[in-house]
């Protein structure tokens, strides 16, 4: 199958997906979300695909977030609908019956951090940076970030990152348990492959049941709250100001409205 915004390759059962908008640091626009949705169907239906690596194109960005250029002018309901599309695709990743490892090769911010967190686990290159900077735009995460960050690193650390919008480096992400391994960039894909090779020696159905059972450890109720909050942000002046300021390459002036 061919896709417009992602590259795919299959070698010895390992399917590699590379999000391919390097000039925009692989930001998730509608096409990327739609391509990811379709490729997940391909992964589930193809018997040749046994495990998956998800990474970003270039050496700077894994994914620098949802594409901010698509935010301006959306109503609250449209914001909520946008969140739902992304959330549904990220649930598909999380619930995929085959293991999906995020190989985080640079910035994983906003929707990029959320995408990495939807994968079954994460490996980072030494230059990777993680964060949920949505508050800088007058927004909150909309693709599951408030929930999965709390699940993965604990509420205190998660809330600090969510409220400050600060980024953490790969070593801090390792110490928080957000990533399992940190390796030099040139070793990133091989590290992911070597772990998948071990997994692929196990019983595929057992692997699939492990994923399902581990996912069931968390309730999904919080996602509804997050979507409501995300949609509500689209009704605020500050969200319009935050997104405009980013696109105009200036500092935002927030008013609390
Ligand atoms: N949406 C749309 N475009 C984005 C983007 C995003 N989330 N992140 C980066 N880009 C674009 C930039 O606008 C720029 O495009 P241009 O060359 O046409 O101007 C290009 O990607 C390169 O980014 P740039 O900002 O020039 O790189 P940098 O090294 O100076 O900064 C970041 C890197 C990641 C710190 C910065 O791009 C950034 O803060 N991105 C937004 C992160 C964010 O808020 N994500 C959450 C969105 S909900």
mmCIF file with all atom_site columns, C-alpha atoms in Angstrom, residues 2-117:
data_model
loop_
_atom_site.group_PDB
_atom_site.id
_atom_site.type_symbol
_atom_site.label_atom_id
_atom_site.label_alt_id
_atom_site.label_comp_id
_atom_site.label_asym_id
_atom_site.label_entity_id
_atom_site.label_seq_id
_atom_site.pdbx_PDB_ins_code
_atom_site.Cartn_x
_atom_site.Cartn_y
_atom_site.Cartn_z
_atom_site.occupancy
_atom_site.B_iso_or_equiv
_atom_site.pdbx_formal_charge
_atom_site.auth_seq_id
_atom_site.auth_comp_id
_atom_site.auth_asym_id
_atom_site.auth_atom_id
_atom_site.pdbx_PDB_model_num
ATOM 1   C CA . UNK A 1 2   ? 1.265   3.534   -0.650 1.00 0.00 ? 2   UNK A CA 1
ATOM 2   C CA . UNK A 1 3   ? 0.890   6.516   1.676  1.00 0.00 ? 3   UNK A CA 1
ATOM 3   C CA . UNK A 1 4   ? 1.533   10.220  1.171  1.00 0.00 ? 4   UNK A CA 1
ATOM 4   C CA . UNK A 1 5   ? 2.967   11.247  4.544  1.00 0.00 ? 5   UNK A CA 1
ATOM 5   C CA . UNK A 1 6   ? 4.532   8.077   5.901  1.00 0.00 ? 6   UNK A CA 1
ATOM 6   C CA . UNK A 1 7   ? 7.166   5.668   4.585  1.00 0.00 ? 7   UNK A CA 1
ATOM 7   C CA . UNK A 1 8   ? 6.924   1.957   5.291  1.00 0.00 ? 8   UNK A CA 1
ATOM 8   C CA . UNK A 1 9   ? 9.264   -0.998  4.910  1.00 0.00 ? 9   UNK A CA 1
ATOM 9   C CA . UNK A 1 10  ? 9.082   -4.658  5.882  1.00 0.00 ? 10  UNK A CA 1
ATOM 10  C CA . UNK A 1 11  ? 12.069  -6.821  6.723  1.00 0.00 ? 11  UNK A CA 1
ATOM 11  C CA . UNK A 1 12  ? 11.951  -10.224 8.420  1.00 0.00 ? 12  UNK A CA 1
ATOM 12  C CA . UNK A 1 13  ? 8.525   -9.554  9.930  1.00 0.00 ? 13  UNK A CA 1
ATOM 13  C CA . UNK A 1 14  ? 9.502   -6.113  11.264 1.00 0.00 ? 14  UNK A CA 1
ATOM 14  C CA . UNK A 1 15  ? 7.503   -3.288  9.735  1.00 0.00 ? 15  UNK A CA 1
ATOM 15  C CA . UNK A 1 16  ? 8.991   0.191   10.053 1.00 0.00 ? 16  UNK A CA 1
ATOM 16  C CA . UNK A 1 17  ? 6.770   3.266   9.766  1.00 0.00 ? 17  UNK A CA 1
ATOM 17  C CA . UNK A 1 18  ? 8.553   6.590   9.292  1.00 0.00 ? 18  UNK A CA 1
ATOM 18  C CA . UNK A 1 19  ? 6.476   9.744   9.560  1.00 0.00 ? 19  UNK A CA 1
ATOM 19  C CA . UNK A 1 20  ? 7.785   11.771  6.672  1.00 0.00 ? 20  UNK A CA 1
ATOM 20  C CA . UNK A 1 21  ? 7.316   15.548  6.957  1.00 0.00 ? 21  UNK A CA 1
ATOM 21  C CA . UNK A 1 22  ? 10.858  16.430  8.060  1.00 0.00 ? 22  UNK A CA 1
ATOM 22  C CA . UNK A 1 23  ? 10.587  20.107  7.024  1.00 0.00 ? 23  UNK A CA 1
ATOM 23  C CA . UNK A 1 24  ? 7.711   20.434  9.550  1.00 0.00 ? 24  UNK A CA 1
ATOM 24  C CA . UNK A 1 25  ? 9.417   18.225  12.134 1.00 0.00 ? 25  UNK A CA 1
ATOM 25  C CA . UNK A 1 26  ? 6.891   15.523  11.181 1.00 0.00 ? 26  UNK A CA 1
ATOM 26  C CA . UNK A 1 27  ? 3.955   17.443  12.674 1.00 0.00 ? 27  UNK A CA 1
ATOM 27  C CA . UNK A 1 28  ? 0.738   15.432  12.621 1.00 0.00 ? 28  UNK A CA 1
ATOM 28  C CA . UNK A 1 29  ? -1.608  16.951  10.075 1.00 0.00 ? 29  UNK A CA 1
ATOM 29  C CA . UNK A 1 30  ? -4.871  15.353  8.914  1.00 0.00 ? 30  UNK A CA 1
ATOM 30  C CA . UNK A 1 31  ? -3.066  13.332  6.240  1.00 0.00 ? 31  UNK A CA 1
ATOM 31  C CA . UNK A 1 32  ? -0.613  11.819  8.720  1.00 0.00 ? 32  UNK A CA 1
ATOM 32  C CA . UNK A 1 33  ? -3.452  10.857  11.066 1.00 0.00 ? 33  UNK A CA 1
ATOM 33  C CA . UNK A 1 34  ? -5.376  9.342   8.173  1.00 0.00 ? 34  UNK A CA 1
ATOM 34  C CA . UNK A 1 35  ? -2.298  7.482   6.876  1.00 0.00 ? 35  UNK A CA 1
ATOM 35  C CA . UNK A 1 36  ? -1.617  6.129   10.362 1.00 0.00 ? 36  UNK A CA 1
ATOM 36  C CA . UNK A 1 37  ? -5.217  4.981   10.601 1.00 0.00 ? 37  UNK A CA 1
ATOM 37  C CA . UNK A 1 38  ? -4.931  3.063   7.325  1.00 0.00 ? 38  UNK A CA 1
ATOM 38  C CA . UNK A 1 39  ? -1.503  1.602   8.032  1.00 0.00 ? 39  UNK A CA 1
ATOM 39  C CA . UNK A 1 40  ? -2.814  0.188   11.308 1.00 0.00 ? 40  UNK A CA 1
ATOM 40  C CA . UNK A 1 41  ? -5.427  -1.750  9.328  1.00 0.00 ? 41  UNK A CA 1
ATOM 41  C CA . UNK A 1 42  ? -2.640  -3.024  7.089  1.00 0.00 ? 42  UNK A CA 1
ATOM 42  C CA . UNK A 1 43  ? -0.612  -4.081  10.159 1.00 0.00 ? 43  UNK A CA 1
ATOM 43  C CA . UNK A 1 44  ? -3.558  -6.006  11.640 1.00 0.00 ? 44  UNK A CA 1
ATOM 44  C CA . UNK A 1 45  ? -4.474  -7.724  8.387  1.00 0.00 ? 45  UNK A CA 1
ATOM 45  C CA . UNK A 1 46  ? -1.020  -8.619  7.054  1.00 0.00 ? 46  UNK A CA 1
ATOM 46  C CA . UNK A 1 47  ? 0.278   -11.983 8.268  1.00 0.00 ? 47  UNK A CA 1
ATOM 47  C CA . UNK A 1 48  ? 3.791   -10.964 7.177  1.00 0.00 ? 48  UNK A CA 1
ATOM 48  C CA . UNK A 1 49  ? 3.894   -8.137  9.729  1.00 0.00 ? 49  UNK A CA 1
ATOM 49  C CA . UNK A 1 50  ? 4.859   -9.434  13.177 1.00 0.00 ? 50  UNK A CA 1
ATOM 50  C CA . UNK A 1 51  ? 6.069   -6.292  14.937 1.00 0.00 ? 51  UNK A CA 1
ATOM 51  C CA . UNK A 1 52  ? 6.329   -2.573  14.273 1.00 0.00 ? 52  UNK A CA 1
ATOM 52  C CA . UNK A 1 53  ? 8.785   0.279   14.774 1.00 0.00 ? 53  UNK A CA 1
ATOM 53  C CA . UNK A 1 54  ? 7.401   3.807   14.577 1.00 0.00 ? 54  UNK A CA 1
ATOM 54  C CA . UNK A 1 55  ? 9.866   6.636   14.019 1.00 0.00 ? 55  UNK A CA 1
ATOM 55  C CA . UNK A 1 56  ? 10.239  10.073  12.435 1.00 0.00 ? 56  UNK A CA 1
ATOM 56  C CA . UNK A 1 57  ? 12.106  11.222  9.358  1.00 0.00 ? 57  UNK A CA 1
ATOM 57  C CA . UNK A 1 58  ? 15.356  13.185  9.792  1.00 0.00 ? 58  UNK A CA 1
ATOM 58  C CA . UNK A 1 59  ? 17.622  13.538  12.812 1.00 0.00 ? 59  UNK A CA 1
ATOM 59  C CA . UNK A 1 60  ? 15.836  16.361  14.594 1.00 0.00 ? 60  UNK A CA 1
ATOM 60  C CA . UNK A 1 61  ? 12.220  15.442  15.046 1.00 0.00 ? 61  UNK A CA 1
ATOM 61  C CA . UNK A 1 62  ? 10.225  12.367  15.973 1.00 0.00 ? 62  UNK A CA 1
ATOM 62  C CA . UNK A 1 63  ? 7.003   14.405  15.840 1.00 0.00 ? 63  UNK A CA 1
ATOM 63  C CA . UNK A 1 64  ? 6.845   18.048  17.028 1.00 0.00 ? 64  UNK A CA 1
ATOM 64  C CA . UNK A 1 65  ? 3.125   17.869  17.726 1.00 0.00 ? 65  UNK A CA 1
ATOM 65  C CA . UNK A 1 66  ? -0.202  18.135  16.019 1.00 0.00 ? 66  UNK A CA 1
ATOM 66  C CA . UNK A 1 67  ? 0.019   20.507  13.057 1.00 0.00 ? 67  UNK A CA 1
ATOM 67  C CA . UNK A 1 68  ? -0.728  23.895  14.614 1.00 0.00 ? 68  UNK A CA 1
ATOM 68  C CA . UNK A 1 69  ? -1.625  25.399  11.227 1.00 0.00 ? 69  UNK A CA 1
ATOM 69  C CA . UNK A 1 70  ? -4.794  23.269  11.266 1.00 0.00 ? 70  UNK A CA 1
ATOM 70  C CA . UNK A 1 71  ? -5.987  24.682  14.625 1.00 0.00 ? 71  UNK A CA 1
ATOM 71  C CA . UNK A 1 72  ? -6.854  28.272  13.812 1.00 0.00 ? 72  UNK A CA 1
ATOM 72  C CA . UNK A 1 73  ? -10.507 29.043  13.286 1.00 0.00 ? 73  UNK A CA 1
ATOM 73  C CA . UNK A 1 74  ? -11.832 25.765  14.690 1.00 0.00 ? 74  UNK A CA 1
ATOM 74  C CA . UNK A 1 75  ? -14.889 25.913  16.948 1.00 0.00 ? 75  UNK A CA 1
ATOM 75  C CA . UNK A 1 76  ? -15.071 24.016  20.219 1.00 0.00 ? 76  UNK A CA 1
ATOM 76  C CA . UNK A 1 77  ? -16.989 21.193  18.578 1.00 0.00 ? 77  UNK A CA 1
ATOM 77  C CA . UNK A 1 78  ? -14.525 21.056  15.707 1.00 0.00 ? 78  UNK A CA 1
ATOM 78  C CA . UNK A 1 79  ? -11.663 20.948  18.210 1.00 0.00 ? 79  UNK A CA 1
ATOM 79  C CA . UNK A 1 80  ? -13.339 18.081  20.003 1.00 0.00 ? 80  UNK A CA 1
ATOM 80  C CA . UNK A 1 81  ? -13.869 16.245  16.703 1.00 0.00 ? 81  UNK A CA 1
ATOM 81  C CA . UNK A 1 82  ? -10.198 16.762  15.811 1.00 0.00 ? 82  UNK A CA 1
ATOM 82  C CA . UNK A 1 83  ? -9.188  15.304  19.167 1.00 0.00 ? 83  UNK A CA 1
ATOM 83  C CA . UNK A 1 84  ? -11.481 12.322  18.651 1.00 0.00 ? 84  UNK A CA 1
ATOM 84  C CA . UNK A 1 85  ? -9.909  11.435  15.298 1.00 0.00 ? 85  UNK A CA 1
ATOM 85  C CA . UNK A 1 86  ? -6.419  11.468  16.781 1.00 0.00 ? 86  UNK A CA 1
ATOM 86  C CA . UNK A 1 87  ? -7.524  9.664   19.929 1.00 0.00 ? 87  UNK A CA 1
ATOM 87  C CA . UNK A 1 88  ? -9.189  6.901   17.906 1.00 0.00 ? 88  UNK A CA 1
ATOM 88  C CA . UNK A 1 89  ? -6.023  6.323   15.887 1.00 0.00 ? 89  UNK A CA 1
ATOM 89  C CA . UNK A 1 90  ? -3.876  6.355   19.032 1.00 0.00 ? 90  UNK A CA 1
ATOM 90  C CA . UNK A 1 91  ? -6.229  3.824   20.676 1.00 0.00 ? 91  UNK A CA 1
ATOM 91  C CA . UNK A 1 92  ? -5.762  1.676   17.575 1.00 0.00 ? 92  UNK A CA 1
ATOM 92  C CA . UNK A 1 93  ? -1.993  1.821   18.144 1.00 0.00 ? 93  UNK A CA 1
ATOM 93  C CA . UNK A 1 94  ? -2.336  1.048   21.849 1.00 0.00 ? 94  UNK A CA 1
ATOM 94  C CA . UNK A 1 95  ? -4.730  -1.834  21.186 1.00 0.00 ? 95  UNK A CA 1
ATOM 95  C CA . UNK A 1 96  ? -2.847  -3.236  18.189 1.00 0.00 ? 96  UNK A CA 1
ATOM 96  C CA . UNK A 1 97  ? -2.428  -6.992  18.565 1.00 0.00 ? 97  UNK A CA 1
ATOM 97  C CA . UNK A 1 98  ? 1.186   -6.731  17.357 1.00 0.00 ? 98  UNK A CA 1
ATOM 98  C CA . UNK A 1 99  ? 3.899   -4.950  19.350 1.00 0.00 ? 99  UNK A CA 1
ATOM 99  C CA . UNK A 1 100 ? 4.607   -1.348  18.342 1.00 0.00 ? 100 UNK A CA 1
ATOM 100 C CA . UNK A 1 101 ? 7.794   0.318   19.595 1.00 0.00 ? 101 UNK A CA 1
ATOM 101 C CA . UNK A 1 102 ? 8.330   4.068   19.288 1.00 0.00 ? 102 UNK A CA 1
ATOM 102 C CA . UNK A 1 103 ? 11.904  4.853   18.224 1.00 0.00 ? 103 UNK A CA 1
ATOM 103 C CA . UNK A 1 104 ? 12.039  8.498   19.287 1.00 0.00 ? 104 UNK A CA 1
ATOM 104 C CA . UNK A 1 105 ? 14.712  10.199  17.185 1.00 0.00 ? 105 UNK A CA 1
ATOM 105 C CA . UNK A 1 106 ? 14.315  13.845  18.261 1.00 0.00 ? 106 UNK A CA 1
ATOM 106 C CA . UNK A 1 107 ? 11.570  16.193  19.452 1.00 0.00 ? 107 UNK A CA 1
ATOM 107 C CA . UNK A 1 108 ? 8.506   14.321  20.737 1.00 0.00 ? 108 UNK A CA 1
ATOM 108 C CA . UNK A 1 109 ? 6.284   17.218  21.718 1.00 0.00 ? 109 UNK A CA 1
ATOM 109 C CA . UNK A 1 110 ? 2.543   17.535  22.161 1.00 0.00 ? 110 UNK A CA 1
ATOM 110 C CA . UNK A 1 111 ? 0.912   15.030  19.804 1.00 0.00 ? 111 UNK A CA 1
ATOM 111 C CA . UNK A 1 112 ? 4.391   13.560  19.226 1.00 0.00 ? 112 UNK A CA 1
ATOM 112 C CA . UNK A 1 113 ? 4.838   12.736  22.899 1.00 0.00 ? 113 UNK A CA 1
ATOM 113 C CA . UNK A 1 114 ? 1.262   11.438  22.904 1.00 0.00 ? 114 UNK A CA 1
ATOM 114 C CA . UNK A 1 115 ? 1.978   9.280   19.848 1.00 0.00 ? 115 UNK A CA 1
ATOM 115 C CA . UNK A 1 116 ? 5.094   7.826   21.473 1.00 0.00 ? 116 UNK A CA 1
ATOM 116 C CA . UNK A 1 117 ? 3.095   7.143   24.642 1.00 0.00 ? 117 UNK A CA 1
#
